Coordinates of C-alpha atoms in Angstrom, one line a residue:
M1 CA 76.4 -12.1 -133.6
T2 CA 77.2 -12.2 -137.3
K3 CA 79.2 -9.0 -137.1
K4 CA 81.2 -10.3 -134.1
L5 CA 81.9 -13.5 -135.9
I6 CA 83.2 -11.6 -139.0
I7 CA 85.5 -9.5 -136.7
A8 CA 86.8 -12.6 -135.0
L9 CA 87.5 -14.4 -138.2
Y10 CA 89.0 -11.3 -139.9
T11 CA 91.4 -10.7 -136.9
L12 CA 92.3 -14.4 -136.8
I13 CA 93.3 -14.5 -140.5
V14 CA 95.4 -11.3 -140.1
A15 CA 97.2 -12.8 -137.1
C16 CA 97.8 -16.1 -138.9
I17 CA 99.3 -14.4 -141.9
G18 CA 101.6 -12.2 -139.8
L19 CA 102.6 -15.2 -137.6
A20 CA 103.3 -17.3 -140.7
T21 CA 105.9 -14.7 -142.0
V22 CA 107.8 -14.9 -138.7
I23 CA 107.7 -18.8 -138.7
E24 CA 108.9 -18.8 -142.4
K25 CA 112.0 -16.9 -141.2
Y26 CA 113.0 -19.8 -139.0
R27 CA 111.4 -22.9 -140.5
G28 CA 111.5 -22.1 -144.2
T29 CA 109.1 -21.4 -147.0
A30 CA 108.2 -25.1 -147.6
F31 CA 107.1 -25.5 -143.9
V32 CA 104.6 -22.6 -143.9
S33 CA 103.4 -23.5 -147.4
E34 CA 102.5 -26.9 -146.2
H35 CA 101.3 -26.3 -142.6
I36 CA 99.7 -22.8 -142.9
Y37 CA 99.1 -21.4 -146.4
G38 CA 98.4 -24.7 -148.0
A39 CA 96.6 -26.3 -145.0
W40 CA 93.0 -27.2 -145.1
W41 CA 92.2 -25.1 -142.0
F42 CA 93.6 -21.9 -143.5
S43 CA 91.4 -22.3 -146.6
A44 CA 88.5 -23.1 -144.3
L45 CA 89.0 -19.8 -142.4
W46 CA 88.8 -17.8 -145.7
A47 CA 85.7 -19.9 -146.8
V48 CA 83.8 -19.4 -143.5
L49 CA 84.7 -15.6 -143.5
T50 CA 83.4 -15.3 -147.1
L51 CA 80.1 -17.2 -146.3
V52 CA 79.5 -15.2 -143.1
A53 CA 80.3 -11.9 -144.9
L54 CA 77.9 -12.8 -147.7
A55 CA 75.1 -13.5 -145.2
Y56 CA 75.8 -10.1 -143.5
I57 CA 75.8 -8.4 -146.9
M58 CA 72.4 -9.8 -147.7
K59 CA 71.1 -8.9 -144.2
Q60 CA 72.3 -5.3 -144.6
R61 CA 70.7 -5.1 -148.1
L62 CA 73.9 -3.9 -149.6
H63 CA 72.5 -4.6 -153.1
K64 CA 70.8 -1.2 -152.8
R65 CA 74.2 0.4 -153.0
A66 CA 75.5 -1.1 -156.2
A67 CA 79.1 0.3 -156.1
V68 CA 79.7 -0.9 -152.6
M69 CA 78.1 -4.3 -153.4
L70 CA 80.3 -4.7 -156.5
L71 CA 83.4 -3.9 -154.4
H72 CA 82.6 -6.6 -151.8
I73 CA 81.5 -9.2 -154.3
S74 CA 84.8 -8.7 -156.3
F75 CA 86.7 -10.1 -153.3
V76 CA 84.5 -13.1 -153.3
V77 CA 85.3 -13.7 -156.9
I78 CA 89.0 -13.3 -156.3
L79 CA 88.9 -15.8 -153.5
A80 CA 86.9 -18.2 -155.7
G81 CA 89.6 -17.8 -158.3
A82 CA 92.4 -18.5 -155.7
L83 CA 90.5 -21.6 -154.5
T84 CA 90.2 -22.8 -158.1
T85 CA 93.9 -22.3 -158.7
H86 CA 94.7 -24.1 -155.4
L87 CA 92.6 -27.1 -156.3
F88 CA 93.0 -27.6 -160.0
A89 CA 96.2 -25.8 -161.2
R90 CA 99.2 -27.8 -162.4
R91 CA 102.5 -26.3 -161.5
G92 CA 106.1 -27.4 -161.6
T93 CA 109.5 -27.1 -163.5
V94 CA 111.0 -28.6 -166.6
R95 CA 114.7 -28.9 -167.2
L96 CA 115.8 -28.7 -170.8
R97 CA 119.2 -29.3 -172.5
A98 CA 120.1 -28.2 -176.0
N99 CA 118.7 -30.4 -178.7
A100 CA 117.2 -32.9 -176.2
A101 CA 113.5 -33.6 -176.3
E102 CA 111.5 -33.5 -173.1
M103 CA 107.8 -34.5 -172.4
T104 CA 107.7 -34.4 -168.5
F105 CA 107.9 -31.9 -165.7
V106 CA 108.3 -32.2 -162.0
D107 CA 105.3 -30.8 -160.0
K108 CA 105.4 -29.0 -156.7
D109 CA 105.3 -32.2 -154.8
N110 CA 108.3 -33.5 -156.7
K111 CA 106.2 -35.9 -158.7
V112 CA 106.9 -36.5 -162.4
E113 CA 104.0 -35.3 -164.6
Q114 CA 103.4 -35.8 -168.3
L115 CA 103.3 -33.0 -170.8
P116 CA 100.9 -33.2 -173.7
F117 CA 103.6 -32.1 -176.1
T118 CA 107.4 -32.3 -176.6
L119 CA 109.8 -29.4 -175.8
M120 CA 113.3 -28.9 -177.0
L121 CA 115.8 -26.1 -176.2
E122 CA 117.2 -24.7 -179.4
E123 CA 119.2 -21.8 -177.9
F124 CA 119.7 -20.0 -174.7
R125 CA 121.2 -16.5 -174.8
I126 CA 122.0 -13.7 -172.3
V127 CA 121.3 -10.2 -173.7
N128 CA 123.5 -7.6 -172.1
Y129 CA 123.1 -3.8 -171.8
P130 CA 124.9 -2.2 -174.8
G131 CA 128.6 -1.8 -174.2
T132 CA 128.5 -3.7 -170.8
D133 CA 128.4 -7.2 -169.4
A134 CA 125.4 -6.5 -167.2
P135 CA 122.5 -8.8 -168.2
L136 CA 119.5 -7.1 -169.6
D137 CA 117.5 -10.3 -170.4
Y138 CA 117.6 -14.1 -170.3
Q139 CA 116.1 -15.7 -173.4
S140 CA 115.3 -19.3 -174.3
V141 CA 114.2 -20.3 -177.7
I142 CA 112.0 -23.5 -177.4
R143 CA 111.2 -25.8 -180.2
H144 CA 107.5 -27.1 -180.2
G145 CA 106.8 -29.2 -183.2
D146 CA 107.5 -26.9 -186.2
E147 CA 107.1 -23.7 -184.1
E148 CA 109.6 -21.7 -182.1
V149 CA 108.5 -20.2 -178.8
L150 CA 110.5 -17.4 -177.1
V151 CA 110.6 -17.5 -173.3
S152 CA 112.3 -14.7 -171.4
M153 CA 112.0 -12.6 -168.3
N154 CA 108.6 -10.9 -168.3
H155 CA 107.7 -12.8 -171.5
I156 CA 105.9 -16.0 -171.0
G157 CA 105.7 -18.7 -173.6
Y158 CA 102.2 -20.2 -174.3
I159 CA 101.7 -23.7 -175.6
D160 CA 98.3 -25.4 -175.6
G161 CA 97.2 -23.6 -172.4
Y162 CA 100.4 -24.3 -170.6
R163 CA 102.6 -21.3 -169.7
L164 CA 106.4 -21.5 -169.7
F165 CA 108.5 -18.9 -167.8
Q166 CA 112.2 -18.4 -167.3
K167 CA 113.6 -19.6 -163.9
S168 CA 117.3 -20.4 -164.2
Y169 CA 120.0 -21.5 -166.6
D170 CA 123.0 -23.9 -166.5
S171 CA 126.5 -22.5 -166.1
D172 CA 127.6 -23.8 -169.5
G173 CA 124.7 -22.0 -171.2
E174 CA 123.5 -25.3 -172.7
G175 CA 120.5 -25.9 -170.4
V176 CA 117.7 -24.0 -168.7
T177 CA 115.1 -24.6 -166.1
L178 CA 111.6 -23.3 -167.0
G179 CA 108.6 -22.9 -164.8
V180 CA 105.4 -24.7 -166.0
S181 CA 101.9 -23.6 -165.1
Y182 CA 98.5 -24.8 -166.3
D183 CA 95.7 -22.8 -164.7
P184 CA 93.2 -21.7 -167.4
Y185 CA 90.2 -21.4 -165.0
G186 CA 91.7 -20.0 -161.8
I187 CA 93.4 -17.2 -163.6
A188 CA 90.4 -16.3 -165.6
I189 CA 88.2 -16.1 -162.5
T190 CA 90.8 -14.2 -160.6
Y191 CA 91.3 -11.6 -163.3
A192 CA 87.6 -11.2 -163.6
G193 CA 87.6 -10.4 -159.9
Y194 CA 90.4 -7.9 -160.4
L195 CA 88.3 -6.1 -163.1
M196 CA 85.2 -6.1 -160.9
L197 CA 87.3 -4.7 -158.1
L198 CA 88.7 -1.9 -160.2
V199 CA 85.2 -0.9 -161.4
G200 CA 83.9 -1.2 -157.8
M201 CA 86.6 1.2 -156.5
I202 CA 86.0 3.8 -159.2
A203 CA 82.2 3.5 -158.7
T204 CA 82.6 3.9 -154.9
L205 CA 84.7 7.0 -155.3
L206 CA 82.1 8.6 -157.6
S207 CA 79.0 7.3 -155.9
R208 CA 76.7 9.7 -154.1
K209 CA 75.7 7.0 -151.6
T210 CA 79.0 6.5 -150.0
Q211 CA 80.9 8.3 -147.2
M212 CA 83.2 9.8 -149.7
R213 CA 80.7 12.4 -150.9
S214 CA 79.7 13.4 -147.4
L215 CA 83.3 13.7 -146.3
Y216 CA 84.1 15.8 -149.3
R217 CA 81.2 18.1 -148.5
K218 CA 82.3 18.3 -144.9
T219 CA 85.9 19.2 -145.8
M220 CA 84.7 21.8 -148.3
L221 CA 82.4 23.3 -145.6
T222 CA 85.3 23.6 -143.1
T223 CA 87.4 25.0 -145.9
V224 CA 84.9 27.8 -146.5
L225 CA 84.8 28.5 -142.8
V226 CA 88.6 28.7 -142.6
L227 CA 88.9 30.9 -145.7
T228 CA 86.2 33.2 -144.4
S229 CA 88.0 33.6 -141.1
V230 CA 91.3 34.3 -142.9
S231 CA 89.7 36.9 -145.1
A232 CA 88.0 38.6 -142.2
S233 CA 91.4 38.9 -140.4
A234 CA 93.1 40.4 -143.4
G235 CA 91.0 43.5 -143.4
D236 CA 90.2 45.6 -146.4
R237 CA 92.1 45.1 -149.7
L238 CA 95.3 47.1 -150.0
P239 CA 95.9 49.3 -153.0
A240 CA 97.7 47.2 -155.5
V241 CA 99.3 47.3 -159.0
D242 CA 97.3 45.8 -161.8
K243 CA 98.2 42.0 -162.1
D244 CA 99.2 42.3 -165.8
I245 CA 101.4 45.3 -165.2
A246 CA 103.0 43.6 -162.1
R247 CA 103.7 40.5 -164.2
R248 CA 105.3 42.5 -167.0
M249 CA 107.4 44.4 -164.5
G250 CA 108.6 41.1 -163.1
T251 CA 110.3 40.3 -166.5
I252 CA 112.6 43.4 -166.3
H253 CA 116.2 42.4 -165.6
V254 CA 118.0 43.5 -162.5
L255 CA 121.4 43.0 -160.8
Y256 CA 120.6 41.1 -157.7
N257 CA 123.0 39.0 -155.5
N258 CA 125.8 39.6 -158.1
R259 CA 123.8 38.0 -160.9
I260 CA 121.4 39.2 -163.6
C261 CA 117.9 37.9 -163.1
P262 CA 114.3 39.0 -163.6
L263 CA 112.8 41.3 -161.1
N264 CA 110.4 38.5 -160.3
T265 CA 113.2 36.8 -158.4
V266 CA 113.8 39.9 -156.3
A267 CA 110.0 40.2 -155.7
T268 CA 109.7 36.5 -154.7
D269 CA 112.5 36.8 -152.1
F270 CA 111.1 40.2 -150.9
A271 CA 107.6 38.7 -150.4
I272 CA 109.0 35.7 -148.5
K273 CA 111.0 37.8 -146.2
M274 CA 108.1 40.3 -145.5
T275 CA 105.2 37.9 -145.3
G276 CA 106.7 34.4 -144.9
S277 CA 105.3 33.3 -148.2
A278 CA 105.7 34.2 -151.9
S279 CA 102.0 35.0 -152.1
W280 CA 99.9 36.7 -149.4
H281 CA 96.2 37.1 -149.2
G282 CA 95.8 36.6 -152.9
Y283 CA 98.6 38.9 -153.9
S284 CA 101.4 37.5 -156.0
A285 CA 105.1 38.3 -155.2
D286 CA 105.2 40.7 -158.1
E287 CA 102.1 42.5 -156.8
I288 CA 103.5 42.7 -153.3
F289 CA 106.8 44.1 -154.4
F290 CA 105.6 46.6 -156.9
S291 CA 102.7 47.7 -154.9
W292 CA 105.1 48.4 -152.0
M293 CA 107.2 50.4 -154.5
I294 CA 104.2 52.6 -155.5
Y295 CA 101.7 52.5 -152.6
Y296 CA 104.4 52.2 -149.9
S297 CA 102.5 53.9 -147.0
P298 CA 99.6 51.4 -146.6
W299 CA 101.8 48.4 -147.4
E300 CA 104.5 49.5 -144.9
K301 CA 101.8 50.0 -142.3
E302 CA 100.4 46.5 -142.9
L303 CA 103.6 44.5 -143.3
L304 CA 106.1 46.5 -141.3
N305 CA 104.5 48.5 -138.5
N306 CA 101.9 45.9 -137.5
S307 CA 102.9 45.1 -134.0
K308 CA 101.1 41.7 -134.1
R309 CA 103.6 40.4 -136.6
K310 CA 106.8 38.7 -135.5
G311 CA 110.3 39.4 -136.9
A312 CA 109.7 43.2 -137.3
A313 CA 113.4 43.9 -137.0
D314 CA 114.3 41.6 -139.9
R315 CA 111.5 43.1 -142.0
A316 CA 112.7 46.6 -141.2
A317 CA 116.2 45.6 -142.5
V318 CA 114.7 44.3 -145.7
A319 CA 112.7 47.5 -146.1
E320 CA 115.8 49.6 -145.6
M321 CA 117.5 47.7 -148.4
F322 CA 114.5 48.3 -150.5
Y323 CA 114.5 52.1 -149.9
N324 CA 118.3 52.2 -150.6
G325 CA 117.7 50.9 -154.1
Q326 CA 119.5 47.6 -153.5
F327 CA 116.6 45.6 -155.0
T328 CA 116.1 47.9 -158.1
K329 CA 119.4 48.1 -160.0
I330 CA 117.7 47.8 -163.3
F331 CA 119.6 50.3 -165.5
P332 CA 122.9 49.0 -166.8
Y333 CA 125.4 51.3 -168.5
C334 CA 128.7 50.3 -170.1
L335 CA 131.7 52.7 -169.7
G336 CA 134.7 51.1 -171.4
N337 CA 134.8 47.5 -170.3
Q338 CA 133.0 48.2 -167.1
V339 CA 129.3 47.6 -166.7
S340 CA 127.6 49.4 -163.8
W341 CA 123.9 49.1 -162.7
Y342 CA 121.9 52.0 -161.3
S343 CA 118.6 52.3 -159.5
P344 CA 116.0 54.8 -160.5
G345 CA 115.8 58.1 -158.6
G346 CA 118.0 61.0 -157.8
Q347 CA 121.4 59.4 -157.2
V348 CA 124.4 61.1 -158.8
L349 CA 125.4 59.5 -162.1
P350 CA 128.8 59.6 -163.8
R351 CA 129.3 62.6 -166.1
E352 CA 130.3 60.2 -168.9
I353 CA 126.6 59.1 -169.2
P354 CA 124.8 61.3 -171.8
V355 CA 122.1 63.6 -170.5
K356 CA 119.4 61.7 -172.4
E357 CA 120.3 58.4 -170.8
Q358 CA 120.6 60.1 -167.4
F359 CA 117.2 61.5 -167.7
F360 CA 115.8 58.1 -168.6
I361 CA 117.4 56.4 -165.7
K362 CA 116.2 59.0 -163.2
Q363 CA 112.7 59.6 -164.6
S364 CA 111.4 56.5 -166.3
M365 CA 110.2 54.9 -163.1
D366 CA 108.4 58.1 -162.1
F367 CA 106.6 58.0 -165.4
L368 CA 105.7 54.4 -164.9
T369 CA 104.4 55.1 -161.4
E370 CA 102.2 57.9 -162.8
S371 CA 100.8 55.7 -165.5
I372 CA 99.9 53.0 -163.0
V373 CA 98.3 55.3 -160.4
T374 CA 96.2 57.0 -163.1
G375 CA 95.2 53.7 -164.7
Q376 CA 96.9 54.3 -168.0
H377 CA 97.6 50.6 -168.7
D378 CA 98.8 51.0 -172.3
R379 CA 101.2 53.7 -171.4
A380 CA 102.6 51.6 -168.5
V381 CA 103.1 48.7 -170.9
E382 CA 105.0 51.0 -173.3
I383 CA 107.3 52.3 -170.6
I384 CA 108.1 48.8 -169.4
A385 CA 109.0 47.9 -173.0
K386 CA 111.3 51.0 -173.2
I387 CA 113.1 50.0 -170.0
K388 CA 113.7 46.5 -171.5
L389 CA 114.8 48.0 -174.8
F390 CA 117.2 50.3 -172.9
Q391 CA 118.7 47.2 -171.2
R392 CA 119.2 45.4 -174.5
S393 CA 120.8 48.4 -176.1
M394 CA 123.3 48.7 -173.3
I395 CA 124.3 45.1 -172.6
G396 CA 122.1 42.9 -174.8
E397 CA 124.8 40.3 -175.3
V398 CA 125.1 39.4 -171.6
L399 CA 121.4 39.5 -170.7
P400 CA 119.8 36.2 -170.0
S401 CA 117.8 34.8 -173.0
E402 CA 114.1 35.1 -173.0
T403 CA 113.9 31.3 -172.5
K404 CA 116.1 31.4 -169.5
T405 CA 114.2 34.3 -168.0
K406 CA 110.9 32.5 -168.4
A407 CA 112.5 29.4 -166.9
E408 CA 113.6 31.4 -163.8
I409 CA 110.1 33.0 -163.4
F410 CA 108.6 29.5 -163.7
Y411 CA 111.1 28.3 -161.0
N412 CA 110.0 31.1 -158.8
K413 CA 106.4 30.1 -159.2
L414 CA 107.3 26.6 -158.1
R415 CA 109.1 28.1 -155.1
S416 CA 106.0 30.1 -154.2
V417 CA 103.9 27.0 -153.9
K418 CA 106.6 25.0 -152.1
F419 CA 106.8 22.5 -155.0
P420 CA 109.5 19.8 -154.5
V421 CA 111.7 21.2 -157.3
L422 CA 115.0 19.7 -156.2
I423 CA 113.5 16.2 -155.6
T424 CA 111.7 16.4 -159.0
A425 CA 115.0 17.4 -160.7
Q426 CA 116.8 14.5 -159.0
L427 CA 114.2 12.0 -160.0
G428 CA 114.0 13.4 -163.5
L429 CA 117.8 13.2 -163.9
R430 CA 117.9 9.6 -162.6
W431 CA 115.1 8.7 -165.0
W432 CA 117.0 10.2 -167.9
L433 CA 120.4 8.8 -167.0
S434 CA 119.2 5.3 -166.1
G435 CA 116.7 4.9 -168.8
H436 CA 114.0 3.7 -166.5
I437 CA 111.5 5.2 -164.0
P438 CA 113.4 5.6 -160.7
L439 CA 111.4 3.3 -158.6
S440 CA 113.6 0.2 -158.5
N441 CA 115.1 0.3 -155.0
G442 CA 114.5 1.7 -151.5
Y443 CA 116.5 4.9 -152.1
E444 CA 114.5 5.8 -155.2
T445 CA 111.1 4.9 -153.6
M446 CA 111.9 7.1 -150.6
L447 CA 112.7 10.0 -152.9
F448 CA 109.5 9.4 -154.8
M449 CA 107.5 9.2 -151.5
A450 CA 109.0 12.5 -150.3
W451 CA 108.0 14.0 -153.7
L452 CA 104.5 12.7 -153.4
L453 CA 104.1 14.1 -149.8
L454 CA 105.2 17.5 -150.9
L455 CA 103.0 17.4 -153.9
L456 CA 100.1 16.4 -151.7
T457 CA 100.9 19.4 -149.5
V458 CA 100.8 21.7 -152.5
I459 CA 97.4 20.4 -153.5
L460 CA 95.8 20.6 -150.1
F461 CA 97.5 23.5 -148.2
R462 CA 95.2 26.2 -149.5
R463 CA 92.2 24.3 -148.0
F464 CA 94.0 22.8 -145.0
R465 CA 96.7 25.2 -143.7
F466 CA 97.7 22.9 -140.9
I467 CA 99.1 20.4 -143.5
L468 CA 101.9 22.9 -144.2
W469 CA 103.9 21.4 -141.3
I470 CA 102.7 17.8 -141.8
G471 CA 103.7 17.3 -145.4
P472 CA 107.2 18.8 -145.3
L473 CA 107.9 16.9 -142.0
A474 CA 106.8 13.7 -143.6
A475 CA 108.9 14.4 -146.7
L476 CA 111.9 15.2 -144.5
C477 CA 111.6 11.8 -142.8
C478 CA 111.5 10.1 -146.1
L479 CA 114.6 12.0 -147.3
L480 CA 116.4 11.0 -144.0
V481 CA 115.6 7.4 -144.6
A482 CA 116.8 7.7 -148.2
M483 CA 120.1 9.1 -146.9
M484 CA 120.4 6.3 -144.3
T485 CA 119.8 3.7 -147.0
G486 CA 122.1 5.5 -149.4
S487 CA 123.5 2.3 -150.8
G488 CA 120.8 2.5 -153.5
S489 CA 121.8 6.1 -154.5
E490 CA 124.1 4.8 -157.3
I491 CA 122.5 4.6 -160.7
T492 CA 122.6 1.0 -161.8
P493 CA 121.0 -1.1 -164.5
L494 CA 117.8 -2.9 -163.8
M495 CA 117.9 -6.6 -163.1
P496 CA 116.2 -8.6 -166.0
V497 CA 113.2 -9.5 -163.8
L498 CA 112.5 -5.8 -163.2
Q499 CA 112.3 -5.0 -166.9
S500 CA 108.6 -4.6 -166.9
P501 CA 106.3 -1.5 -167.2
L502 CA 104.1 -3.2 -164.6
L503 CA 106.9 -2.7 -162.0
S504 CA 106.7 1.1 -162.2
V505 CA 103.0 1.3 -162.0
H506 CA 102.9 -1.3 -159.2
V507 CA 105.5 0.5 -157.1
M508 CA 104.0 3.9 -157.9
T509 CA 100.5 3.1 -156.7
V510 CA 101.8 1.4 -153.6
M511 CA 104.0 4.3 -152.7
C512 CA 101.2 6.7 -153.2
A513 CA 99.1 4.7 -150.7
Y514 CA 102.0 4.6 -148.2
A515 CA 102.4 8.4 -148.6
L516 CA 98.7 8.9 -147.8
F517 CA 99.0 6.5 -144.8
F518 CA 102.0 8.5 -143.5
M519 CA 100.0 11.7 -143.8
Q520 CA 97.1 10.1 -141.9
M521 CA 99.5 9.0 -139.2
L522 CA 100.7 12.6 -138.7
L523 CA 97.2 13.9 -138.8
G524 CA 96.4 11.4 -136.1
I525 CA 99.2 12.6 -133.9
Q526 CA 98.1 16.2 -134.4
A527 CA 94.5 15.3 -133.5
L528 CA 95.6 13.4 -130.4
I529 CA 97.7 16.4 -129.2
L530 CA 94.8 18.6 -129.9
I531 CA 92.5 16.4 -127.8
K532 CA 95.0 16.2 -125.0
R533 CA 95.5 19.9 -124.7
N534 CA 92.0 21.1 -125.5
N535 CA 92.9 24.6 -124.2
S536 CA 90.8 26.5 -126.8
S537 CA 87.1 27.4 -126.8
P538 CA 84.7 24.5 -127.5
D539 CA 83.7 25.8 -130.9
T540 CA 87.4 26.3 -132.0
F541 CA 88.4 22.9 -130.6
H542 CA 85.6 21.0 -132.3
H543 CA 86.1 22.9 -135.5
S544 CA 89.8 22.0 -135.6
L545 CA 89.3 18.4 -134.6
D546 CA 86.5 18.0 -137.2
R547 CA 88.7 19.4 -139.9
T548 CA 91.6 17.1 -139.1
T549 CA 89.4 14.0 -138.8
A550 CA 87.5 14.8 -142.0
L551 CA 90.7 15.2 -144.0
S552 CA 92.1 11.9 -142.6
Q553 CA 88.9 10.1 -143.5
L554 CA 88.8 11.7 -146.9
L555 CA 92.4 10.4 -147.6
L556 CA 91.5 6.9 -146.4
Y557 CA 89.5 6.0 -149.4
P558 CA 92.1 6.8 -152.1
A559 CA 94.8 5.4 -149.9
V560 CA 93.2 2.0 -149.5
F561 CA 92.1 1.8 -153.1
L562 CA 95.6 2.7 -154.3
L563 CA 97.1 0.0 -152.1
T564 CA 94.6 -2.5 -153.4
T565 CA 95.4 -1.5 -157.0
G566 CA 99.1 -1.8 -156.3
I567 CA 98.8 -5.2 -154.7
F568 CA 96.8 -6.7 -157.6
L569 CA 99.0 -5.0 -160.2
G570 CA 101.9 -6.7 -158.4
A571 CA 100.0 -10.0 -158.7
V572 CA 99.5 -9.6 -162.4
W573 CA 103.3 -8.8 -162.7
A574 CA 104.2 -11.9 -160.8
N575 CA 101.9 -14.0 -163.0
V576 CA 103.6 -12.6 -166.1
S577 CA 107.1 -13.1 -164.7
W578 CA 106.8 -16.3 -162.6
G579 CA 103.6 -17.8 -163.7
N580 CA 102.0 -17.4 -160.2
Y581 CA 100.0 -14.4 -159.2
W582 CA 100.2 -15.1 -155.4
S583 CA 102.9 -17.0 -153.6
W584 CA 102.5 -15.8 -150.0
D585 CA 105.9 -14.1 -150.0
P586 CA 106.5 -12.1 -146.8
K587 CA 106.2 -8.8 -148.7
E588 CA 102.9 -9.9 -150.3
S589 CA 101.6 -11.1 -147.0
W590 CA 102.4 -8.0 -145.1
A591 CA 101.0 -5.8 -147.9
L592 CA 97.8 -7.8 -147.6
I593 CA 97.8 -7.4 -143.8
T594 CA 98.3 -3.6 -144.3
L595 CA 95.3 -3.5 -146.7
M596 CA 93.1 -5.5 -144.3
V597 CA 94.1 -3.3 -141.3
Y598 CA 93.3 0.0 -143.2
A599 CA 90.1 -1.4 -144.7
V600 CA 88.6 -1.7 -141.2
P601 CA 87.9 2.0 -140.6
L602 CA 86.2 2.2 -144.0
H603 CA 83.3 0.4 -142.3
K604 CA 82.5 3.2 -139.9
A605 CA 78.8 2.8 -140.4
S606 CA 78.9 -0.8 -139.2
L607 CA 81.7 -0.2 -136.6
G608 CA 80.4 2.7 -134.6
I609 CA 83.5 2.9 -132.5
F610 CA 85.3 4.7 -135.4
S611 CA 82.8 7.6 -135.0
N612 CA 84.8 8.5 -131.8
P613 CA 87.6 10.8 -133.1
R614 CA 90.0 9.7 -130.3
F615 CA 89.7 6.0 -131.1
Y616 CA 89.8 6.7 -134.8
H617 CA 93.1 8.6 -134.7
I618 CA 94.7 6.1 -132.2
Y619 CA 93.8 3.4 -134.7
M620 CA 95.3 5.3 -137.6
V621 CA 98.5 6.0 -135.8
S622 CA 98.8 2.4 -134.7
A623 CA 97.9 1.1 -138.2
F624 CA 101.0 2.7 -139.6
L625 CA 103.1 0.1 -137.9
A626 CA 101.8 -2.3 -140.5
V627 CA 103.3 -0.1 -143.2
L628 CA 106.6 0.1 -141.4
V629 CA 106.8 -3.7 -141.2
T630 CA 105.8 -4.1 -144.8
Y631 CA 108.3 -1.6 -146.1
F632 CA 111.2 -2.0 -143.7
G633 CA 110.6 -5.0 -141.5
V634 CA 110.3 -7.5 -144.4
N635 CA 113.5 -6.2 -146.1
Y636 CA 115.7 -6.2 -143.1
L637 CA 114.2 -8.9 -140.9
L638 CA 112.0 -11.4 -142.8
G639 CA 113.6 -11.5 -146.3
G640 CA 111.8 -13.0 -149.3
M641 CA 111.7 -12.6 -153.0
H642 CA 111.0 -8.9 -152.9
S643 CA 114.2 -8.1 -150.9
Y644 CA 116.3 -7.9 -154.1
A645 CA 114.7 -4.6 -155.0
G646 CA 115.0 -3.1 -151.6
N647 CA 111.5 -1.8 -151.5

């Protein structure tokens, strides 16, 4: 009975908040503030839910699981702080004119209240970005007795427990309107709840008594099974060039695609064309390329003549180019003003090239191959050094610098793990050019979300191969959205209200959560397709479904905790900027709805229905609608204070 009552109250509160955001669109903020958010019955719903939940917590003896207990109690403390603020806080506005004393303010009910001190505006100034007329900050210098107090955007003035924050200014620059807030107890209680919540989330993630640990073990177990099956299918290890020798060979320069680059670039392209990836069964691109060069027979049999592999014709064409020496033009020679590049082997060289150099071009790779096959590591290193010395002696002035060579090899490594290089570069350039972290509008946050999704793919793909299609697909969707909302692609100065480090952290944590929710939605679609088809053997079907479900549930904990952190960081930011940590703005309300929706499946032990994979994944796919409304619906349909940032 208690559990059913909690579910009913929880659902009712979520529905009320969602309905209130729609009503606010048509009846205004004042209406919903008075008849819903500020109504006695709305507070009563929260109070009853809290009391019933506390009773259920005691009944379940949750105190035996300290981390989970602290997590739940922190919400009780936060709600207690909100109630204290609602009942006892004093809020309003005070209008000041230059050199005129003021001792009253107007509260939220338009009643005149007395201040325990006198305020006077000494100066108001607009600080612009250097060399422009774009406002960087609005600053008011307030006289309080013999002291001066500075009030500006994201910088609150404190006087005897009262907080003053910038709201607006008169067109003549001789007057300002400041927000006034007196709430020493509610803020203290609420912030204590935030701290408890942070500690509780960290403890829950690290605790051995939560689902996180069992999910982690389960995902690791399935990972071992997958890797074992992959290893079994790969057969015996192929003969390969020593890793160190292969790495050194990759630094030799080559003429490739009409440019001078390290052989590592050629090796990376070759590996991708022959295997579909820049690494294959533990072999790096350099090892694949140079092992094919030296131990060509077994490698050709495995990668070219294996009838089970698709695209054999394409690979045969690449192999033909390899054998024709098009990938190994590593010996430059300058005749007059003309530089020509030659491959090792028996091709006819111009007579103008001295015999000694001709011998080196034709025979050095044979000597290197002999050294590698016979295990003469030092001799192989010496021959590689001589080839590089030959290149420098011929055309040293046009060879890429060592720094540039290392940078290209690093770039190839990033390519090999499908790292979002281009998005990273774009975000990095925007950061550098704008002077702030690029998370200030919808375009930038979509780029950041795409970057996060690809980064998550890089982190997880070795353990969960099926994520290789999910992550890039999700990132592509984000990039398409960024293109469609391209009005934010221009680099512009930040509005004064956004000049806060809390903004970047707030948006970053929320976007990380949304990225994980997006990933879970796609995992849910994959699982539901798998369930519907179910055309494999029972063991394979259950194994695949278990892997997908375990990964989704494993992502759920950090996703919910990141969103929780982001919401309360936003509350702290709002408190610093506007003197009010929660205003029931539509964006705030829907972020809370999203949090409450995704918090439900965390209680799988109490809600047994989430143990059913089909129901769990249907719920996770449906839950993403809350994210879509929060991110897009509020901006384009409901409006609110957060619409200015476009995120």
